[in-house]
Amino acid sequence: MPIQSPVWRSPITASDRVLLEIQRAIVEGDIPAGSKISEPELARRFNVSRAPLREALARLERCHLIERTPNAGARVVKLSPEGLLSLYQLREELEGLACRLAAENMPEHEVDELSALLDQHLNSQRVREGESYYQEEGDLDFHYRIILGSKNAYLINILCDELYFLVRMYRVQLGMNGPRVSRAFDEHKAIITAIANRDGELADLLMRRHIGASRKNIEIQLLQMRNEHDISN
Amino acid sequence: MPIQSPVWRSPITASDRVLLEIQRAIVEGDIPAGSKISEPELARRFNVSRAPLREALARLERCHLIERTPNAGARVVKLSPEGLLSLYQLREELEGLACRLAAENMPEHEVDELSALLDQHLNSQRVREGESYYQEEGDLDFHYRIILGSKNAYLINILCDELYFLVRMYRVQLGMNGPRVSRAFDEHKAIITAIANRDGELADLLMRRHIGASRKNIEIQLLQMRNEHDISN
DNA sequence: TCAAGGCAGATTGTCGACAATATGTAGCAA
DNA sequence: TTGCTACATATTGTCGACAATCTGCCTTGA
């Protein structure tokens, strides 16, 4: 089940439906990265005319999943190590800020809910150890809730609507699940505790460190992949 | 002359042209904040059909100048003190990051050019003192160049293409030029010096302080405006 | 052989019309 | 009078067709 944007309007129009389908297809690699997008073909495939399809394409460009050139059409973005690092640099800053603001603005009940959710995940995780469920769904949910708790509309929009589809795309396609599952629990717990204590500065620092650790983890994996590739050639 | 996005494709299509015109109209208050947007009316006004107009509207939504609701149409955003502060909170983080990255990635010649440009502005400014030209054009140009110097595509896109039109809109419509002109010179100079010295940490700090000072300046003006309003009633 | 130019096909940009949905108004019942 | 319903109007969403532009291939000439 795909995680859909929290600031999402209930999908009513044809362009909404098509957008969701193409988003999923791109994120999961069903439409390969770097491939050209043919408007007539996609329109047939989803049984709509080109008008709502182009509306959907405009929104896909907004969340950086495709790139369009006038009179030349659209291509699915190519994933690159540099792009991934750029993305994580941004996340460090933005989610750090989100934590600081959440410590000020997140309502008490939202903090409690998130805290309870973490405990719940921890228990269900201990049962079937190793399952990478948490890293996928739970991790994103955790980050989403804190971002929403910041109550900064621009920040929420940029992170949830524009950048997080890319994060998911990188995770799925590069298989960046990582062995950090158990450590992520503790880090998440520490972050929400800081927010509960209304210690914005600490929450900020912990979140930066949390994402920074992911980034370094990714850098290591990328290095390994490159080495394997070099050896095999 | 409007400052156009540095990552702009040369305006070729009708939707590009319409986008630029509506952007200007909204930023300068020609189309009032909060007003409803009628597709048929705008289409007639700019002599295009609704197809390219809707394409333009999609991009206006992207840079937060309008808000759309399915089946209900689009409205120009309403400006609010909270919105302005949210925007500046974001800018502090993002442009701080931009400075840190620019210190690493900005080519030497770009640093020199920007430094020279600052001196040039300083001289022409001293001639016609008080003119708010610098604050408008020069200031934005300065920030743009540093952002571009970061070489982080996502960061550039978010700041230059999505947030800066709003910044301009707030400045124009709330008349936030401020008396900080001369001080901004010194701050800009210090920032570019830090970047030239490849001292990312310092450049980051100085930029956050620079934008933070603007934010506080704005908060004061907002307070004054409220007081005057309260008194006059 | 190779480069420049042009032609054919396909793709994107734009248009006008129709269908689906929302908004405002008048009439009716409590 | 107040609140609801039904209708008329206007606006948005979608469609199919045409115009403008690009891409690849072929011809042509040096």
Coordinates of C-alpha atoms (C1' of nucleotides) in Angstrom, one line a residue:
Chain A
M1 CA 0.0 0.0 0.0
P2 CA 1.6 3.3 -1.1
I3 CA 2.0 6.0 1.4
Q4 CA 0.1 9.0 0.1
S5 CA 0.8 12.6 0.7
P6 CA -0.8 13.8 4.0
V7 CA -1.8 17.1 2.3
W8 CA -3.6 15.2 -0.4
R9 CA -7.1 16.1 -1.7
S10 CA -9.2 13.1 -2.1
P11 CA -8.6 11.8 -5.6
I12 CA -11.7 12.7 -7.6
T13 CA -10.7 13.9 -11.0
A14 CA -9.2 11.7 -13.7
S15 CA -5.9 13.6 -13.5
D16 CA -5.7 12.8 -9.8
R17 CA -6.2 9.1 -10.5
V18 CA -3.7 9.1 -13.3
L19 CA -1.2 11.0 -11.2
L20 CA -1.3 8.4 -8.4
E21 CA -0.9 5.5 -10.8
I22 CA 2.1 7.1 -12.6
Q23 CA 3.7 8.1 -9.3
R24 CA 3.5 4.6 -8.1
A25 CA 4.8 3.2 -11.4
I26 CA 7.8 5.6 -11.5
V27 CA 8.7 5.1 -7.8
E28 CA 8.6 1.4 -8.1
G29 CA 10.5 1.4 -11.3
D30 CA 7.6 0.0 -13.4
I31 CA 8.3 2.9 -15.7
P32 CA 12.1 2.8 -15.7
A33 CA 14.3 5.8 -14.6
G34 CA 15.6 7.8 -17.5
S35 CA 13.0 6.5 -20.0
K36 CA 11.1 8.8 -22.2
I37 CA 7.4 9.4 -21.6
S38 CA 5.1 9.3 -24.5
E39 CA 1.9 11.2 -24.0
P40 CA -0.2 9.3 -26.5
E41 CA 1.0 5.9 -25.1
L42 CA 0.3 6.8 -21.5
A43 CA -3.1 8.3 -22.4
R44 CA -4.1 5.0 -24.0
R45 CA -2.7 3.0 -21.1
F46 CA -4.7 4.8 -18.5
N47 CA -7.8 5.4 -20.7
V48 CA -7.8 9.2 -20.5
S49 CA -7.3 11.9 -23.0
R50 CA -4.1 13.9 -23.1
A51 CA -5.6 16.9 -21.2
P52 CA -5.7 15.2 -17.7
L53 CA -2.5 13.3 -18.5
R54 CA -0.7 16.6 -19.1
E55 CA -2.1 17.9 -15.8
A56 CA -0.7 14.9 -14.1
L57 CA 2.7 15.4 -15.8
A58 CA 2.8 18.9 -14.6
R59 CA 2.5 17.7 -11.0
L60 CA 5.0 14.9 -11.6
E61 CA 7.5 17.5 -12.6
R62 CA 6.7 19.4 -9.4
C63 CA 7.8 16.4 -7.3
H64 CA 10.9 16.0 -9.3
L65 CA 9.9 12.6 -10.8
I66 CA 10.1 13.7 -14.4
E67 CA 11.8 16.5 -16.3
R68 CA 10.1 18.3 -19.2
T69 CA 11.6 20.1 -22.2
P70 CA 9.5 22.4 -24.3
N71 CA 8.5 20.6 -27.6
A72 CA 10.6 17.7 -26.7
G73 CA 8.5 15.9 -24.1
A74 CA 9.2 14.4 -20.6
R75 CA 11.7 11.9 -19.3
V76 CA 11.7 10.1 -16.0
V77 CA 14.5 11.4 -13.8
K78 CA 17.7 9.5 -13.7
L79 CA 18.9 8.5 -10.3
S80 CA 22.5 9.4 -9.4
P81 CA 24.6 9.3 -6.3
E82 CA 25.0 13.0 -6.5
G83 CA 21.3 13.5 -6.6
L84 CA 20.8 11.3 -3.6
L85 CA 23.4 13.1 -1.6
S86 CA 21.9 16.5 -2.6
L87 CA 18.5 15.2 -1.5
Y88 CA 19.8 14.1 1.9
Q89 CA 21.7 17.4 2.4
L90 CA 18.3 19.2 2.0
R91 CA 16.5 16.7 4.3
E92 CA 19.0 17.3 7.0
E93 CA 18.3 21.0 7.1
L94 CA 14.6 20.9 6.5
E95 CA 13.7 18.1 8.8
G96 CA 16.0 19.6 11.5
L97 CA 13.9 22.7 11.1
A98 CA 10.7 20.7 11.2
C99 CA 11.8 19.2 14.5
R100 CA 12.6 22.5 16.0
L101 CA 9.2 23.9 15.0
A102 CA 7.4 20.7 16.0
A103 CA 8.8 21.2 19.5
E104 CA 7.1 24.5 19.6
N105 CA 3.9 23.8 17.7
M106 CA 3.0 20.1 17.8
P107 CA -0.1 19.6 19.8
E108 CA 0.3 17.4 22.9
H109 CA -2.1 14.7 21.6
E110 CA -0.1 14.4 18.4
V111 CA 3.1 13.9 20.3
D112 CA 1.4 11.2 22.4
E113 CA 0.0 9.4 19.4
L114 CA 3.4 9.4 17.7
S115 CA 5.0 8.1 20.9
A116 CA 2.5 5.4 21.2
L117 CA 2.9 4.4 17.6
L118 CA 6.6 4.0 18.0
D119 CA 6.1 1.6 21.0
Q120 CA 3.6 -0.3 18.9
H121 CA 6.0 -0.6 16.0
L122 CA 8.7 -1.6 18.3
N123 CA 6.7 -4.5 19.7
S124 CA 5.4 -5.8 16.3
Q125 CA 8.9 -5.4 15.0
R126 CA 10.5 -7.6 17.7
V127 CA 8.1 -10.4 16.7
R128 CA 9.2 -10.7 13.1
E129 CA 12.7 -9.5 13.3
G130 CA 14.5 -8.6 10.2
E131 CA 11.4 -7.8 8.2
S132 CA 12.2 -4.5 6.6
Y133 CA 8.6 -3.3 7.0
Y134 CA 9.4 -0.8 9.6
Q135 CA 12.2 0.9 7.7
E136 CA 9.8 1.4 4.8
E137 CA 6.4 2.3 6.1
G138 CA 7.0 3.1 9.7
D139 CA 10.0 5.3 9.1
L140 CA 8.3 7.4 6.5
D141 CA 5.2 7.7 8.8
F142 CA 7.4 8.9 11.6
H143 CA 9.0 11.6 9.5
Y144 CA 5.7 12.7 8.0
R145 CA 4.1 13.2 11.4
I146 CA 6.9 15.4 12.7
I147 CA 6.9 17.4 9.5
L148 CA 3.2 18.0 9.8
G149 CA 3.7 18.9 13.5
S150 CA 5.9 21.8 12.4
K151 CA 2.7 23.6 11.2
N152 CA 4.8 25.4 8.6
A153 CA 2.8 25.1 5.4
Y154 CA 5.7 25.7 3.0
L155 CA 7.9 23.3 4.8
I156 CA 5.2 20.6 4.8
N157 CA 4.5 21.2 1.1
I158 CA 8.2 20.9 0.1
L159 CA 9.0 17.9 2.1
C160 CA 5.8 15.8 1.9
D161 CA 4.6 16.7 -1.6
E162 CA 7.8 17.5 -3.5
L163 CA 10.8 15.6 -2.0
Y164 CA 9.4 12.4 -0.3
F165 CA 8.4 10.7 -3.5
L166 CA 12.0 11.0 -4.6
V167 CA 13.2 9.6 -1.3
R168 CA 10.9 6.6 -1.8
M169 CA 12.0 6.2 -5.4
Y170 CA 15.7 6.1 -4.3
R171 CA 15.0 3.6 -1.5
V172 CA 13.0 1.3 -3.7
Q173 CA 15.2 1.3 -6.7
L174 CA 18.6 1.4 -5.1
G175 CA 17.4 -1.0 -2.4
M176 CA 18.6 1.3 0.4
N177 CA 17.0 -0.4 3.3
G178 CA 20.1 -0.7 5.3
P179 CA 20.9 -2.6 8.5
R180 CA 20.1 0.4 10.6
V181 CA 16.6 -0.8 11.6
S182 CA 17.2 -1.4 15.3
R183 CA 19.3 1.8 15.7
A184 CA 16.6 3.8 13.9
F185 CA 14.1 2.9 16.7
D186 CA 16.3 4.4 19.4
E187 CA 17.0 7.5 17.4
H188 CA 13.3 8.0 16.7
K189 CA 12.5 7.5 20.3
A190 CA 15.1 10.1 21.4
I191 CA 13.7 12.6 18.9
I192 CA 10.1 12.4 19.9
T193 CA 11.2 12.6 23.6
A194 CA 13.0 15.8 22.9
I195 CA 9.9 17.1 21.1
A196 CA 7.7 16.1 24.0
N197 CA 10.1 18.0 26.3
R198 CA 9.7 21.0 24.0
D199 CA 13.5 21.0 23.5
G200 CA 13.6 22.2 19.9
E201 CA 17.3 22.6 19.8
L202 CA 18.0 19.0 20.8
A203 CA 15.3 17.6 18.5
D204 CA 16.9 19.6 15.7
L205 CA 20.3 18.2 16.5
L206 CA 19.1 14.6 16.8
M207 CA 17.2 14.7 13.6
R208 CA 20.2 16.1 11.7
R209 CA 22.3 13.4 13.1
H210 CA 19.7 10.7 12.3
I211 CA 19.5 11.7 8.7
G212 CA 23.2 12.3 8.5
A213 CA 23.8 8.7 9.7
S214 CA 21.5 7.5 6.9
R215 CA 23.4 9.6 4.4
K216 CA 26.8 8.1 5.5
N217 CA 25.3 4.7 5.4
I218 CA 24.2 5.4 1.8
E219 CA 27.6 6.7 0.9
I220 CA 29.2 3.4 2.2
Q221 CA 26.7 1.3 0.2
L222 CA 27.4 3.4 -2.9
L223 CA 31.1 2.9 -2.5
Q224 CA 30.6 -0.9 -2.1
M225 CA 28.5 -1.0 -5.3
R226 CA 31.1 0.9 -7.2
N227 CA 33.8 -1.5 -6.0
E228 CA 31.8 -4.6 -6.9
H229 CA 31.1 -3.0 -10.3
D230 CA 34.8 -2.2 -10.9
I231 CA 35.9 -5.7 -9.9
S232 CA 33.3 -7.4 -12.2
N233 CA 34.6 -5.5 -15.2
Chain B
M1 CA 12.6 44.7 -15.5
P2 CA 11.5 41.7 -13.6
I3 CA 14.1 39.3 -12.3
Q4 CA 13.5 36.0 -14.0
S5 CA 14.3 32.7 -12.7
P6 CA 17.9 31.7 -13.4
V7 CA 16.9 28.2 -14.3
W8 CA 14.4 29.5 -16.8
R9 CA 13.9 28.0 -20.2
S10 CA 13.7 30.7 -22.8
P11 CA 10.0 31.6 -23.1
I12 CA 8.7 30.0 -26.3
T13 CA 5.3 28.5 -25.8
A14 CA 2.1 30.5 -25.2
S15 CA 1.9 29.0 -21.7
D16 CA 5.4 30.4 -20.9
R17 CA 4.4 33.8 -22.0
V18 CA 1.1 33.8 -20.0
L19 CA 2.9 32.4 -17.0
L20 CA 5.4 35.3 -16.9
E21 CA 2.6 37.9 -17.4
I22 CA 0.4 36.5 -14.6
Q23 CA 3.4 36.0 -12.3
R24 CA 4.2 39.7 -12.7
A25 CA 0.6 40.7 -12.3
I26 CA 0.2 38.8 -9.1
V27 CA 3.6 39.8 -7.6
E28 CA 2.9 43.4 -8.2
G29 CA -0.7 43.2 -7.0
D30 CA -2.2 43.9 -10.3
I31 CA -4.3 40.8 -9.7
P32 CA -5.1 41.4 -6.0
A33 CA -4.1 38.9 -3.3
G34 CA -7.0 36.6 -2.3
S35 CA -9.0 37.2 -5.4
K36 CA -10.6 34.4 -7.4
I37 CA -9.1 33.5 -10.7
S38 CA -11.5 33.1 -13.6
E39 CA -10.1 30.9 -16.4
P40 CA -12.4 32.2 -19.2
E41 CA -11.6 35.8 -18.2
L42 CA -7.8 35.4 -18.1
A43 CA -7.9 33.4 -21.3
R44 CA -9.6 36.3 -23.1
R45 CA -7.3 38.8 -21.4
F46 CA -4.2 37.1 -22.6
N47 CA -5.6 35.9 -26.0
V48 CA -5.0 32.2 -25.5
S49 CA -7.3 29.3 -25.0
R50 CA -7.8 27.6 -21.7
A51 CA -5.2 24.8 -22.3
P52 CA -2.0 26.9 -22.1
L53 CA -3.7 29.0 -19.3
R54 CA -4.3 25.9 -17.2
E55 CA -0.7 24.9 -17.8
A56 CA 0.4 28.3 -16.5
L57 CA -1.9 28.0 -13.5
A58 CA -0.3 24.6 -12.6
R59 CA 3.0 26.3 -12.5
L60 CA 1.7 29.2 -10.5
E61 CA 0.5 26.8 -7.9
R62 CA 4.0 25.3 -7.9
C63 CA 5.5 28.7 -6.8
H64 CA 2.8 29.1 -4.2
L65 CA 1.3 32.2 -5.9
I66 CA -2.2 30.6 -6.3
E67 CA -4.1 27.8 -4.6
R68 CA -6.4 25.5 -6.5
T69 CA -9.3 23.4 -5.3
P70 CA -10.8 20.7 -7.5
N71 CA -13.9 21.8 -9.3
A72 CA -13.8 25.1 -7.5
G73 CA -11.0 27.0 -9.3
A74 CA -8.0 28.9 -8.2
R75 CA -7.5 31.9 -5.9
V76 CA -4.5 34.1 -5.5
V77 CA -2.8 33.4 -2.2
K78 CA -3.6 35.7 0.7
L79 CA -0.6 37.3 2.4
S80 CA -0.3 36.9 6.1
P81 CA 2.2 37.7 8.8
E82 CA 2.4 34.0 9.7
G83 CA 3.1 33.1 6.1
L84 CA 5.8 35.7 5.8
L85 CA 7.5 34.4 8.9
S86 CA 7.2 30.8 7.8
L87 CA 8.8 31.8 4.5
Y88 CA 11.7 33.5 6.3
Q89 CA 12.2 30.5 8.6
L90 CA 12.7 28.4 5.5
R91 CA 15.0 30.9 3.9
E92 CA 17.2 31.0 6.9
E93 CA 17.8 27.3 6.7
L94 CA 18.0 26.9 3.0
E95 CA 20.1 29.9 2.2
G96 CA 22.4 29.0 5.1
L97 CA 22.9 25.6 3.5
A98 CA 23.4 27.3 0.1
C99 CA 26.2 29.4 1.6
R100 CA 27.9 26.3 3.1
L101 CA 27.7 24.5 -0.2
A102 CA 28.7 27.6 -2.2
A103 CA 31.9 27.8 -0.1
E104 CA 32.7 24.3 -1.3
N105 CA 31.4 24.4 -4.9
M106 CA 31.2 27.9 -6.2
P107 CA 33.9 28.4 -9.0
E108 CA 36.5 31.0 -8.3
H109 CA 35.4 33.2 -11.2
E110 CA 31.8 33.3 -10.0
V111 CA 33.0 34.4 -6.6
D112 CA 35.1 37.1 -8.2
E113 CA 32.2 38.3 -10.3
L114 CA 29.9 38.5 -7.4
S115 CA 32.5 40.3 -5.3
A116 CA 33.1 42.8 -8.1
L117 CA 29.3 43.3 -8.6
L118 CA 29.0 44.2 -4.9
D119 CA 31.6 46.9 -5.2
Q120 CA 30.0 48.2 -8.3
H121 CA 26.6 48.4 -6.5
L122 CA 28.2 50.0 -3.5
N123 CA 29.6 52.8 -5.7
S124 CA 26.4 53.5 -7.7
Q125 CA 24.4 53.3 -4.6
R126 CA 26.5 56.0 -2.8
V127 CA 25.7 58.3 -5.7
R128 CA 22.0 58.3 -5.4
E129 CA 21.6 57.6 -1.7
G130 CA 18.3 56.4 -0.4
E131 CA 17.1 55.0 -3.6
S132 CA 15.7 51.6 -2.8
Y133 CA 17.0 50.1 -6.0
Y134 CA 19.7 48.0 -4.4
Q135 CA 17.4 46.4 -1.9
E136 CA 15.1 45.3 -4.7
E137 CA 17.2 44.2 -7.6
G138 CA 20.7 44.0 -6.2
D139 CA 19.7 42.1 -3.1
L140 CA 17.8 39.4 -5.0
D141 CA 20.6 39.1 -7.5
F142 CA 23.1 38.6 -4.7
H143 CA 21.0 35.8 -3.1
Y144 CA 20.4 34.2 -6.5
R145 CA 24.0 34.0 -7.3
I146 CA 25.0 32.3 -4.1
I147 CA 22.1 29.8 -4.4
L148 CA 23.2 29.0 -7.9
G149 CA 26.8 28.6 -6.6
S150 CA 25.7 25.8 -4.2
K151 CA 25.3 23.5 -7.3
N152 CA 22.6 21.6 -5.5
A153 CA 19.8 21.2 -8.1
Y154 CA 17.0 20.6 -5.6
L155 CA 18.0 23.6 -3.5
I156 CA 18.3 25.9 -6.5
N157 CA 14.9 24.8 -7.8
I158 CA 13.1 25.2 -4.4
L159 CA 14.6 28.6 -3.7
C160 CA 14.7 30.3 -7.1
D161 CA 11.7 28.7 -8.8
E162 CA 9.3 28.1 -5.9
L163 CA 9.9 30.5 -3.0
Y164 CA 11.5 33.7 -4.4
F165 CA 8.4 34.9 -6.3
L166 CA 6.6 34.9 -2.9
V167 CA 9.5 36.8 -1.4
R168 CA 9.1 39.4 -4.1
M169 CA 5.4 39.5 -3.7
Y170 CA 5.6 40.1 0.0
R171 CA 8.2 42.8 -0.5
V172 CA 6.2 44.6 -3.1
Q173 CA 2.8 44.4 -1.6
L174 CA 3.8 45.0 2.1
G175 CA 6.4 47.5 1.0
M176 CA 9.1 45.8 3.1
N177 CA 12.1 47.7 1.8
G178 CA 13.3 48.6 5.2
P179 CA 16.0 51.0 6.4
R180 CA 18.6 48.3 6.4
V181 CA 20.1 49.2 3.0
S182 CA 23.5 50.3 4.2
R183 CA 23.9 47.5 6.7
A184 CA 22.9 44.9 4.0
F185 CA 26.0 46.0 2.0
D186 CA 28.4 45.1 4.8
E187 CA 26.6 41.8 5.5
H188 CA 26.7 40.8 1.9
K189 CA 30.4 41.7 1.7
A190 CA 31.2 39.6 4.8
I191 CA 29.3 36.6 3.4
I192 CA 31.0 36.6 0.0
T193 CA 34.4 37.0 1.8
A194 CA 33.7 34.0 3.8
I195 CA 32.8 32.1 0.7
A196 CA 35.9 33.3 -1.0
N197 CA 37.9 32.0 2.0
R198 CA 36.1 28.7 1.6
D199 CA 34.8 29.0 5.1
G200 CA 31.4 27.4 4.7
E201 CA 30.6 27.3 8.4
L202 CA 31.1 31.1 8.7
A203 CA 29.2 31.8 5.5
D204 CA 26.3 29.7 6.8
L205 CA 26.3 31.5 10.1
L206 CA 26.4 35.0 8.5
M207 CA 23.7 34.3 6.0
R208 CA 21.4 33.0 8.7
R209 CA 22.1 36.1 10.7
H210 CA 21.5 38.3 7.7
I211 CA 18.1 36.8 6.9
G212 CA 17.3 36.6 10.6
A213 CA 17.9 40.3 10.9
S214 CA 15.5 40.9 8.0
R215 CA 12.9 38.7 9.7
K216 CA 13.2 40.7 12.9
N217 CA 13.0 43.9 11.0
I218 CA 9.8 42.6 9.4
E219 CA 8.3 41.6 12.7
I220 CA 8.9 45.1 14.0
Q221 CA 7.2 46.7 11.0
L222 CA 4.3 44.3 11.3
L223 CA 3.9 45.3 15.0
Q224 CA 3.9 49.0 14.0
M225 CA 1.3 48.4 11.3
R226 CA -0.9 46.6 13.8
N227 CA -0.6 49.4 16.3
E228 CA -1.4 52.1 13.8
H229 CA -4.4 50.0 12.7
D230 CA -5.6 49.5 16.3
I231 CA -5.3 53.2 17.0
S232 CA -7.1 54.3 13.9
N233 CA -10.1 52.2 14.8
Chain C
dT1 C1' 32.9 9.0 -48.4
dC2 C1' 30.9 12.5 -46.0
dA3 C1' 28.3 16.6 -44.9
dA4 C1' 24.3 19.6 -45.7
dG5 C1' 19.6 19.9 -46.8
dG6 C1' 15.0 18.4 -47.0
dC7 C1' 11.3 15.3 -46.6
dA8 C1' 8.1 12.0 -43.8
dG9 C1' 6.5 10.5 -39.6
dA10 C1' 5.7 11.2 -35.0
dT11 C1' 5.2 14.1 -30.9
dT12 C1' 4.0 18.1 -28.4
dG13 C1' 1.3 22.6 -28.1
dT14 C1' -3.1 24.7 -28.8
dC15 C1' -7.9 25.2 -29.8
dG16 C1' -13.1 25.0 -29.5
dA17 C1' -16.8 22.2 -27.9
dC18 C1' -19.0 19.1 -24.6
dA19 C1' -19.7 16.9 -20.0
dA20 C1' -19.5 17.1 -15.0
dT21 C1' -19.6 19.8 -11.1
dA22 C1' -20.3 23.9 -8.2
dT23 C1' -22.8 28.5 -7.2
dG24 C1' -26.6 31.5 -6.7
dT25 C1' -31.6 32.2 -6.8
dA26 C1' -36.3 31.5 -6.5
dG27 C1' -40.0 28.9 -4.7
dC28 C1' -42.1 26.1 -1.2
dA29 C1' -43.1 24.1 3.3
dA30 C1' -42.7 24.3 8.3
Chain D
dT1 C1' -39.2 34.2 8.9
dT2 C1' -36.3 30.3 8.3
dG3 C1' -34.6 26.4 6.2
dC4 C1' -34.7 23.2 2.5
dT5 C1' -35.2 21.8 -2.4
dA6 C1' -35.0 22.4 -7.3
dC7 C1' -33.6 24.8 -11.1
dA8 C1' -30.8 28.0 -14.0
dT9 C1' -26.4 29.7 -14.6
dA10 C1' -21.6 29.8 -14.6
dT11 C1' -17.2 27.4 -14.0
dT12 C1' -14.1 23.6 -14.2
dG13 C1' -12.7 19.0 -16.2
dT14 C1' -12.3 16.3 -20.3
dC15 C1' -12.3 15.2 -25.1
dG16 C1' -11.0 14.9 -30.1
dA17 C1' -8.9 17.4 -33.8
dC18 C1' -5.6 20.6 -35.8
dA19 C1' -1.3 23.4 -35.9
dA20 C1' 3.6 23.9 -34.7
dT21 C1' 7.7 21.7 -33.8
dC22 C1' 11.1 18.0 -33.4
dT23 C1' 13.5 13.4 -34.9
dG24 C1' 15.3 10.2 -38.1
dC25 C1' 16.2 9.0 -42.6
dC26 C1' 17.2 9.8 -47.3
dT27 C1' 18.7 12.3 -51.1
dT28 C1' 22.1 15.2 -53.1
dG29 C1' 26.2 17.4 -54.1
dA30 C1' 31.1 18.2 -53.4

